[in-house]
Short mmCIF file of C-alpha atoms in Angstrom, two decimals:
data_model
loop_
_atom_site.label_atom_id
_atom_site.label_comp_id
_atom_site.label_asym_id
_atom_site.label_seq_id
_atom_site.Cartn_x
_atom_site.Cartn_y
_atom_site.Cartn_z
CA MET S 1115 9.00 6.37 -21.50
CA LYS S 1116 6.51 5.44 -18.46
CA ASN S 1117 7.77 2.00 -18.64
CA PHE S 1118 11.15 2.83 -18.47
CA LEU S 1119 11.39 5.16 -15.27
CA SER S 1120 9.14 3.35 -13.97
CA HIS S 1121 11.60 0.19 -13.65
CA LEU S 1122 14.74 2.62 -13.23
CA VAL S 1123 12.57 4.43 -10.13
CA ASP S 1124 11.46 1.06 -8.82
CA GLY S 1125 14.85 -0.53 -8.91
CA ILE S 1126 16.98 1.53 -7.40
CA SER S 1127 14.36 1.87 -4.08
CA ILE S 1128 14.32 -1.93 -4.50
CA PHE S 1129 18.55 -2.14 -4.47
CA PHE S 1130 18.69 0.17 -1.65
CA PHE S 1131 15.91 -1.59 0.47
CA ASN S 1132 18.48 -5.00 -0.47
CA LEU S 1133 21.13 -3.01 0.82
CA LEU S 1134 19.43 -1.96 4.09
CA GLN S 1135 18.76 -6.24 4.99
CA LYS S 1136 22.40 -6.95 4.64
CA PRO S 1137 23.36 -6.48 8.28
CA TYR S 1138 20.87 -8.59 9.93
CA LYS S 1139 22.45 -11.77 10.56
CA LEU S 1140 20.01 -14.85 11.44
CA PRO S 1141 21.76 -17.33 14.27
CA PRO S 1142 22.60 -21.04 12.81
CA ASN S 1143 18.94 -22.47 15.13
CA PHE S 1144 16.87 -19.44 13.44
CA PRO S 1145 14.95 -22.51 11.15
CA SER S 1146 14.13 -24.12 14.53
CA GLN S 1147 12.83 -20.47 16.27
CA LEU S 1148 10.56 -19.74 12.90
CA CYS S 1149 9.17 -23.75 13.04
CA SER S 1150 8.55 -23.19 17.03
CA TYR S 1151 7.11 -20.37 16.05
CA ILE S 1152 4.74 -20.95 13.44
CA GLU S 1153 3.72 -24.36 15.18
CA SER S 1154 2.92 -22.29 18.37
CA TRP S 1155 0.40 -20.20 16.33
CA ARG S 1156 -0.50 -23.75 13.74
CA LYS S 1157 -4.25 -24.02 15.40
CA ALA S 1158 -5.16 -20.89 16.42
CA SER S 1159 -7.43 -18.75 14.98
CA PHE S 1160 -7.73 -15.03 13.16
CA LYS S 1161 -9.25 -13.78 15.79
CA GLU S 1162 -7.46 -15.00 18.99
CA TYR S 1163 -3.52 -14.57 16.69
CA TYR S 1164 -4.91 -10.39 16.92
CA TYR S 1165 -7.21 -10.16 19.38
CA PRO S 1166 -5.13 -8.30 22.70
CA ASP S 1167 -5.91 -9.24 25.72
CA ALA S 1168 -9.14 -8.00 27.32
CA ARG S 1169 -8.09 -5.73 29.73
CA TYR S 1170 -5.54 -3.86 28.34
CA GLU S 1171 -7.93 -3.54 25.63
CA ASN S 1172 -10.67 -2.02 28.15
CA LYS S 1173 -8.43 0.36 28.96
CA ILE S 1174 -6.76 1.58 26.96
CA THR S 1175 -9.58 2.09 24.51
CA THR S 1176 -10.99 4.13 27.45
CA TYR S 1177 -7.70 5.86 27.37
CA ILE S 1178 -7.84 6.51 23.54
CA ALA S 1179 -11.49 7.71 23.95
CA ASN S 1180 -11.62 10.21 26.45
CA ALA S 1181 -8.05 12.30 25.59
CA ILE S 1182 -8.95 12.71 21.56
CA ASP S 1183 -10.51 15.53 22.50
CA ARG S 1184 -8.06 17.02 24.22
CA GLN S 1185 -4.67 15.87 22.84
CA ASN S 1186 -3.35 16.63 18.66
CA GLN S 1187 -0.80 13.20 19.25
CA LEU S 1188 -2.14 10.10 21.08
CA THR S 1189 0.50 7.67 22.37
CA PHE S 1190 -0.02 3.86 24.38
CA PRO S 1191 1.81 1.55 25.32
CA SER S 1192 1.73 -1.50 22.38
CA PHE S 1193 0.05 -4.21 23.50
CA ILE S 1194 3.38 -6.28 21.78
CA ARG S 1195 5.89 -6.29 23.19
CA SER S 1196 9.15 -5.59 20.93
CA PRO S 1197 12.58 -6.04 21.76
CA HIS S 1198 13.18 -2.28 20.82
CA SER S 1199 11.28 -0.30 23.56
CA PHE S 1200 11.54 3.08 21.01
CA SER S 1201 9.19 1.45 18.82
CA ASN S 1202 6.11 -0.20 21.64
CA TYR S 1203 4.45 2.76 21.76
CA ALA S 1204 1.23 3.43 19.16
CA THR S 1205 1.47 6.77 17.96
CA PHE S 1206 -1.47 8.61 15.40
CA GLU S 1207 -1.32 12.14 14.86
CA LEU S 1208 -4.81 13.37 14.93
CA TYR S 1209 -6.38 15.99 12.86
CA PRO S 1210 -10.20 17.07 13.80
CA SER S 1211 -12.37 18.76 11.12
CA LYS S 1212 -14.36 21.85 12.35
CA ARG S 1213 -17.46 19.69 13.55
CA GLY S 1214 -14.86 17.45 15.40
CA TRP S 1215 -14.55 13.62 16.42
CA HIS S 1216 -18.15 12.25 17.44
CA GLN S 1217 -19.54 14.17 13.69
CA ALA S 1218 -18.09 14.08 11.41
CA PRO S 1219 -16.42 10.51 9.74
CA THR S 1220 -12.35 10.24 10.10
CA MET S 1221 -9.99 8.53 7.23
CA ILE S 1222 -7.38 6.66 9.02
CA LEU S 1223 -4.01 7.05 7.14
CA LEU S 1224 -0.89 4.60 6.39
CA HIS S 1225 2.34 5.44 5.24
CA GLY S 1226 4.79 2.44 3.30
CA LEU S 1227 7.68 1.22 3.86
CA LEU S 1228 11.10 3.12 4.04
CA SER S 1229 8.53 6.24 4.02
CA LEU S 1230 10.98 9.46 5.09
CA SER S 1231 8.43 12.19 6.09
CA LEU S 1232 5.11 12.74 7.12
CA LYS S 1233 4.87 16.32 5.50
CA GLY S 1234 3.71 14.58 2.09
CA TYR S 1235 0.84 13.67 3.31
CA ILE S 1236 -0.03 16.75 5.73
CA LYS S 1237 -2.27 17.96 1.75
CA TRP S 1238 -3.84 15.14 2.35
CA VAL S 1239 -5.23 15.49 5.74
CA ARG S 1240 -5.92 19.36 5.34
CA TRP S 1241 -7.63 18.39 2.19
CA LEU S 1242 -9.63 15.55 3.88
CA ASN S 1243 -10.84 18.36 7.04
CA ASN S 1244 -11.63 20.13 3.57
CA LYS S 1245 -14.39 17.42 2.61
CA GLY S 1246 -15.46 17.33 6.31
CA TRP S 1247 -13.48 14.87 7.61
CA ASN S 1248 -10.94 13.75 10.28
CA ALA S 1249 -8.06 12.54 9.62
CA VAL S 1250 -5.16 11.28 11.26
CA ILE S 1251 -1.52 9.97 10.31
CA MET S 1252 -0.89 6.23 12.24
CA HIS S 1253 3.12 6.09 12.68
CA LEU S 1254 4.03 2.87 11.43
CA PRO S 1255 6.15 0.96 14.49
CA TYR S 1256 11.09 1.74 13.54
CA HIS S 1257 9.41 4.91 11.64
CA PHE S 1258 9.04 8.59 12.60
CA GLN S 1259 8.63 9.26 16.57
CA ARG S 1260 8.74 4.57 16.78
CA LYS S 1261 12.66 4.40 15.28
CA PRO S 1262 16.04 4.90 17.37
CA ASP S 1263 17.94 7.83 17.42
CA SER S 1264 20.44 6.96 15.53
CA PHE S 1265 18.44 6.79 12.50
CA SER S 1266 17.91 10.11 11.12
CA LEU S 1267 15.37 9.59 8.62
CA PHE S 1268 13.76 5.30 9.37
CA SER S 1269 14.77 2.51 10.52
CA PRO S 1270 14.48 -1.00 8.37
CA SER S 1271 14.33 -3.34 11.10
CA CYS S 1272 10.14 -2.88 9.95
CA VAL S 1273 10.58 -6.63 7.45
CA GLN S 1274 13.80 -8.21 7.59
CA PRO S 1275 15.18 -11.54 7.17
CA ASN S 1276 13.54 -13.16 10.77
CA ILE S 1277 10.39 -13.74 9.56
CA VAL S 1278 9.91 -13.99 13.24
CA HIS S 1279 9.99 -10.46 14.10
CA THR S 1280 8.73 -9.23 11.06
CA MET S 1281 4.83 -11.36 12.13
CA GLU S 1282 5.59 -9.89 15.59
CA THR S 1283 5.96 -6.69 13.94
CA LEU S 1284 2.78 -7.12 12.11
CA ARG S 1285 0.93 -8.36 15.13
CA GLN S 1286 1.94 -5.14 16.87
CA SER S 1287 1.02 -3.01 13.70
CA VAL S 1288 -2.63 -4.47 13.60
CA ILE S 1289 -2.83 -4.90 17.11
CA ASP S 1290 -2.00 -0.18 17.73
CA LEU S 1291 -4.39 0.04 14.66
CA TYR S 1292 -7.27 -2.11 15.54
CA ILE S 1293 -7.30 -0.72 19.13
CA PHE S 1294 -7.09 3.06 18.61
CA THR S 1295 -10.24 2.02 16.04
CA LYS S 1296 -11.81 0.49 18.92
CA GLY S 1297 -11.05 4.06 20.76
CA LEU S 1298 -12.75 5.95 17.82
CA ARG S 1299 -15.90 3.55 17.99
CA LEU S 1300 -16.48 3.78 21.96
CA MET S 1301 -15.97 7.45 21.67
CA GLY S 1302 -18.64 7.76 18.70
CA SER S 1303 -17.10 8.27 16.38
CA PRO S 1304 -20.30 7.58 13.12
CA LEU S 1305 -18.26 6.25 10.28
CA ILE S 1306 -14.46 5.31 10.10
CA GLY S 1307 -12.81 4.83 6.57
CA ALA S 1308 -8.88 3.69 5.65
CA TRP S 1309 -6.34 4.79 3.05
CA GLY S 1310 -2.86 2.85 3.35
CA ILE S 1311 -0.19 2.55 0.67
CA SER S 1312 2.10 -0.64 0.27
CA TYR S 1313 3.04 -2.20 4.24
CA GLY S 1314 0.48 0.26 5.24
CA GLY S 1315 -2.25 -1.55 3.21
CA TRP S 1316 -1.50 -4.90 4.15
CA ILE S 1317 -1.84 -3.14 7.70
CA ILE S 1318 -5.36 -2.01 7.50
CA THR S 1319 -6.38 -4.91 5.71
CA GLN S 1320 -4.91 -7.72 7.89
CA VAL S 1321 -7.31 -5.23 11.01
CA ALA S 1322 -10.28 -4.91 8.04
CA CYS S 1323 -10.78 -8.87 7.99
CA LEU S 1324 -11.20 -8.97 12.22
CA GLU S 1325 -13.79 -6.83 12.69
CA LYS S 1326 -16.62 -4.38 10.94
CA THR S 1327 -14.04 -1.64 11.27
CA PHE S 1328 -13.86 0.23 8.07
CA HIS S 1329 -17.38 1.15 6.38
CA LYS S 1330 -14.04 3.00 3.71
CA LEU S 1331 -11.00 1.10 2.32
CA ILE S 1332 -8.33 3.13 -0.26
CA LEU S 1333 -5.84 0.69 -0.67
CA VAL S 1334 -2.85 2.18 -2.28
CA GLU S 1335 -0.42 -0.72 -4.11
CA PRO S 1336 -1.73 -2.52 -0.97
CA LEU S 1337 1.51 -5.61 -0.01
CA LEU S 1338 -1.63 -8.30 -0.28
CA ASN S 1339 0.09 -11.80 -1.32
CA ILE S 1340 2.81 -12.35 0.83
CA GLN S 1341 4.13 -15.24 -0.48
CA HIS S 1342 5.22 -13.09 -4.05
CA VAL S 1343 6.85 -9.68 -1.65
CA ILE S 1344 8.87 -12.71 0.26
CA TRP S 1345 9.57 -15.69 -2.73
CA SER S 1346 8.68 -14.12 -5.62
CA SER S 1347 9.24 -9.95 -5.87
CA PRO S 1348 12.91 -7.95 -6.39
CA ILE S 1349 12.36 -6.40 -3.01
CA GLY S 1350 12.46 -10.03 -1.10
CA LYS S 1351 15.01 -10.96 -2.60
CA GLU S 1352 18.34 -10.32 0.58
CA ILE S 1353 15.43 -12.06 2.57
CA ARG S 1354 14.74 -15.00 0.50
CA ARG S 1355 18.47 -15.48 -0.06
CA LYS S 1356 19.43 -15.63 3.65
CA LEU S 1357 16.29 -17.20 4.69
CA LYS S 1358 17.86 -20.37 1.55
CA ARG S 1359 21.73 -20.04 3.16
CA LEU S 1360 19.58 -21.65 6.14
CA GLY S 1361 17.79 -24.44 3.83
CA ILE S 1362 14.23 -22.42 4.75
CA SER S 1363 12.17 -22.26 1.50
CA HIS S 1364 8.47 -21.45 1.03
CA SER S 1365 6.92 -24.40 2.34
CA GLU S 1366 8.51 -23.53 5.73
CA THR S 1367 6.57 -20.24 5.69
CA GLU S 1368 3.40 -21.70 3.37
CA PRO S 1369 1.12 -22.94 7.44
CA HIS S 1370 1.73 -19.06 8.63
CA LEU S 1371 0.16 -17.37 5.82
CA ARG S 1372 -3.52 -17.51 7.30
CA LEU S 1373 -2.40 -15.56 9.52
CA ALA S 1374 -0.10 -13.50 7.83
CA CYS S 1375 -1.19 -12.42 4.31
CA PRO S 1376 -5.18 -10.70 3.46
CA SER S 1377 -5.05 -12.88 -0.08
CA PHE S 1378 -5.94 -15.39 2.66
CA SER S 1379 -8.83 -13.98 4.49
CA MET S 1380 -12.08 -11.68 3.32
CA PRO S 1381 -12.52 -8.22 4.75
CA LYS S 1382 -15.65 -7.38 6.57
CA VAL S 1383 -15.74 -4.63 3.95
CA ARG S 1384 -18.68 -4.58 1.54
CA GLY S 1385 -17.22 -4.40 -2.00
CA ASP S 1386 -18.88 -0.75 -3.10
CA ASN S 1387 -16.92 0.08 -0.05
CA ILE S 1388 -12.93 -1.47 -1.35
CA LEU S 1389 -11.02 0.83 -3.97
CA ILE S 1390 -8.21 -0.83 -4.31
CA VAL S 1391 -5.00 1.47 -6.97
CA GLY S 1392 -2.22 -0.05 -8.23
CA GLY S 1393 0.44 -0.33 -10.33
CA GLN S 1394 0.86 -1.46 -14.58
CA PHE S 1395 4.79 -1.74 -13.72
CA ASP S 1396 4.76 -2.82 -10.08
CA PRO S 1397 6.19 -6.12 -9.19
CA ILE S 1398 5.76 -5.81 -6.13
CA SER S 1399 1.75 -5.48 -5.93
CA PRO S 1400 1.57 -6.27 -9.87
CA PRO S 1401 -1.93 -6.37 -11.70
CA TRP S 1402 -2.48 -9.78 -11.51
CA ILE S 1403 -2.66 -10.15 -7.90
CA LEU S 1404 -4.90 -7.49 -7.32
CA LYS S 1405 -7.93 -8.26 -10.19
CA LYS S 1406 -7.13 -11.88 -8.20
CA ILE S 1407 -8.06 -9.96 -4.56
CA GLN S 1408 -10.70 -8.28 -6.70
CA GLU S 1409 -12.80 -10.84 -7.22
CA LYS S 1410 -12.54 -12.58 -4.36
CA TRP S 1411 -13.45 -10.28 -2.84
CA GLU S 1412 -15.96 -9.00 -4.79
CA ALA S 1413 -14.42 -5.21 -4.51
CA LYS S 1414 -16.60 -3.13 -6.61
CA HIS S 1415 -13.59 -0.63 -7.49
CA LEU S 1416 -10.18 -1.05 -9.27
CA TYR S 1417 -7.74 0.83 -11.13
CA ILE S 1418 -4.27 0.26 -12.90
CA LEU S 1419 -2.41 3.17 -13.60
CA PRO S 1420 0.91 2.88 -15.35
CA VAL S 1421 3.23 3.59 -12.93
CA GLY S 1422 5.95 1.35 -10.60
CA HIS S 1423 5.26 0.32 -7.04
CA LEU S 1424 7.48 3.37 -6.34
CA ASN S 1425 5.49 7.00 -7.62
CA TYR S 1426 4.67 10.05 -6.51
CA THR S 1427 1.74 9.55 -8.28
CA LEU S 1428 -0.99 7.25 -7.22
CA THR S 1429 -1.68 8.67 -3.64
CA PRO S 1430 -3.29 12.17 -5.24
CA GLU S 1431 -5.02 9.60 -7.72
CA SER S 1432 -6.55 7.02 -5.05
CA PHE S 1433 -8.10 10.42 -3.56
CA LYS S 1434 -9.28 11.76 -6.99
CA LEU S 1435 -10.39 7.89 -7.60
CA ALA S 1436 -12.63 8.01 -3.88
CA SER S 1437 -14.53 11.36 -4.91
CA LYS S 1438 -15.54 9.60 -8.18
CA CYS S 1439 -16.87 6.56 -6.33
CA TRP S 1440 -18.09 7.52 -3.46
CA LYS S 1441 -19.11 11.72 -4.04
CA ASP S 1442 -21.80 11.80 -1.79
CA ASP S 1443 -18.97 11.22 1.02
CA PHE S 1444 -16.87 13.27 -0.53
CA SER S 1445 -19.18 16.23 -1.29
CA ILE S 1446 -18.55 18.42 1.55
CA ASP S 1447 -17.09 22.14 1.32
CA ASP S 1448 -15.41 22.68 4.60
CA HIS S 1449 -13.52 25.54 4.50
#
C-alpha cells in the first residue's frame, strides 16, 4: 500500500511539474548558447565557478555580521543578477535561540522546489531553538519573497529547460548561501549545520564542497546526480523533450557536470557528520544513487525509508535521526 501511495503522490506531483515546464520555449539558437556557456567555463575550477568578487564578499559579509543581531529577516543583493529583479535579493529568515548567534550553533534550512509555505518548517525551527540551536530559513530563488507578485504560490522558473538559466540560478543560490555562512563565521558563530531537502540539498552540498563551512549536513532526498534528474528521471521529461527537439543530448551537458553535479565533488565535511535520508520508492533521487554517494563520501549515516520523493515523512524523520546520530549536539533542552 505504501508503494502504491508513494507512486501515486509522486506521479501527480511530477505531472504537475512537467506541466509547468510546457510554457517555456527555447530559441532556435539555444544549442549555440548552451555550447558557448559550457565552453566559457570549461577551464574554470570549482571555486572559480562559485566564488564571488572579493569586494562584494567583504562588503556583504561585513553587513551580515553587523546586522544579524538586529533583524528578524536579512536580505542583501545577490552577486549573480538574473533577468528577474524580484529574485535578485538573497533572503534569510532568522530565528535565534536564547543563547544567540555568538554562543549557540546555527542550523540553516533549505526547502525544495515548488514549496508552498514556510509554515511547515516553523515547527522544526522551534524544535531546533529548544535544542539550543539558532535556526535560519533561506528563501531560494523564485520562491516566497523572491517570486513575482503575479504568482500567488511559487514560480517554476528555478529549474527549466533553459539549462543556462538553471545553472545561473544554481550559482546564484550557492553564492547567496556561501556569503551568508561567511557572514556568520565573521560574526563568530561557533558551529554551522545545514539541512536541505531535494533542490535545497543540492545547494547545500555545493557550498559544502567549496570550503569547510558546515560541521553537520542533513540531506533529505538530495538531488546529487543531476545527469539522472534531467536525462533519466520522470521529473525531467518535459525538459529533455524540449532539449532533444533542438538536438541537445546528455553528451552536450556532460562537460559541465564537474561544476554543477554534487556526485562529482567531495564535501569538506567529515563522513560521520553527514546524514543522508532517502525514499525507497523515490524515482528522482533513488536509493542506488544515494548509496553510491555514501560510498564515495564515506558518509556514515544513510537511511532509506519506505516513501517516494514527495512526502511529509522524511522531514520529521530526518530530525529524529539527527538526534540519534549526534546525541550530544541535540541533547540540550533550552525551553
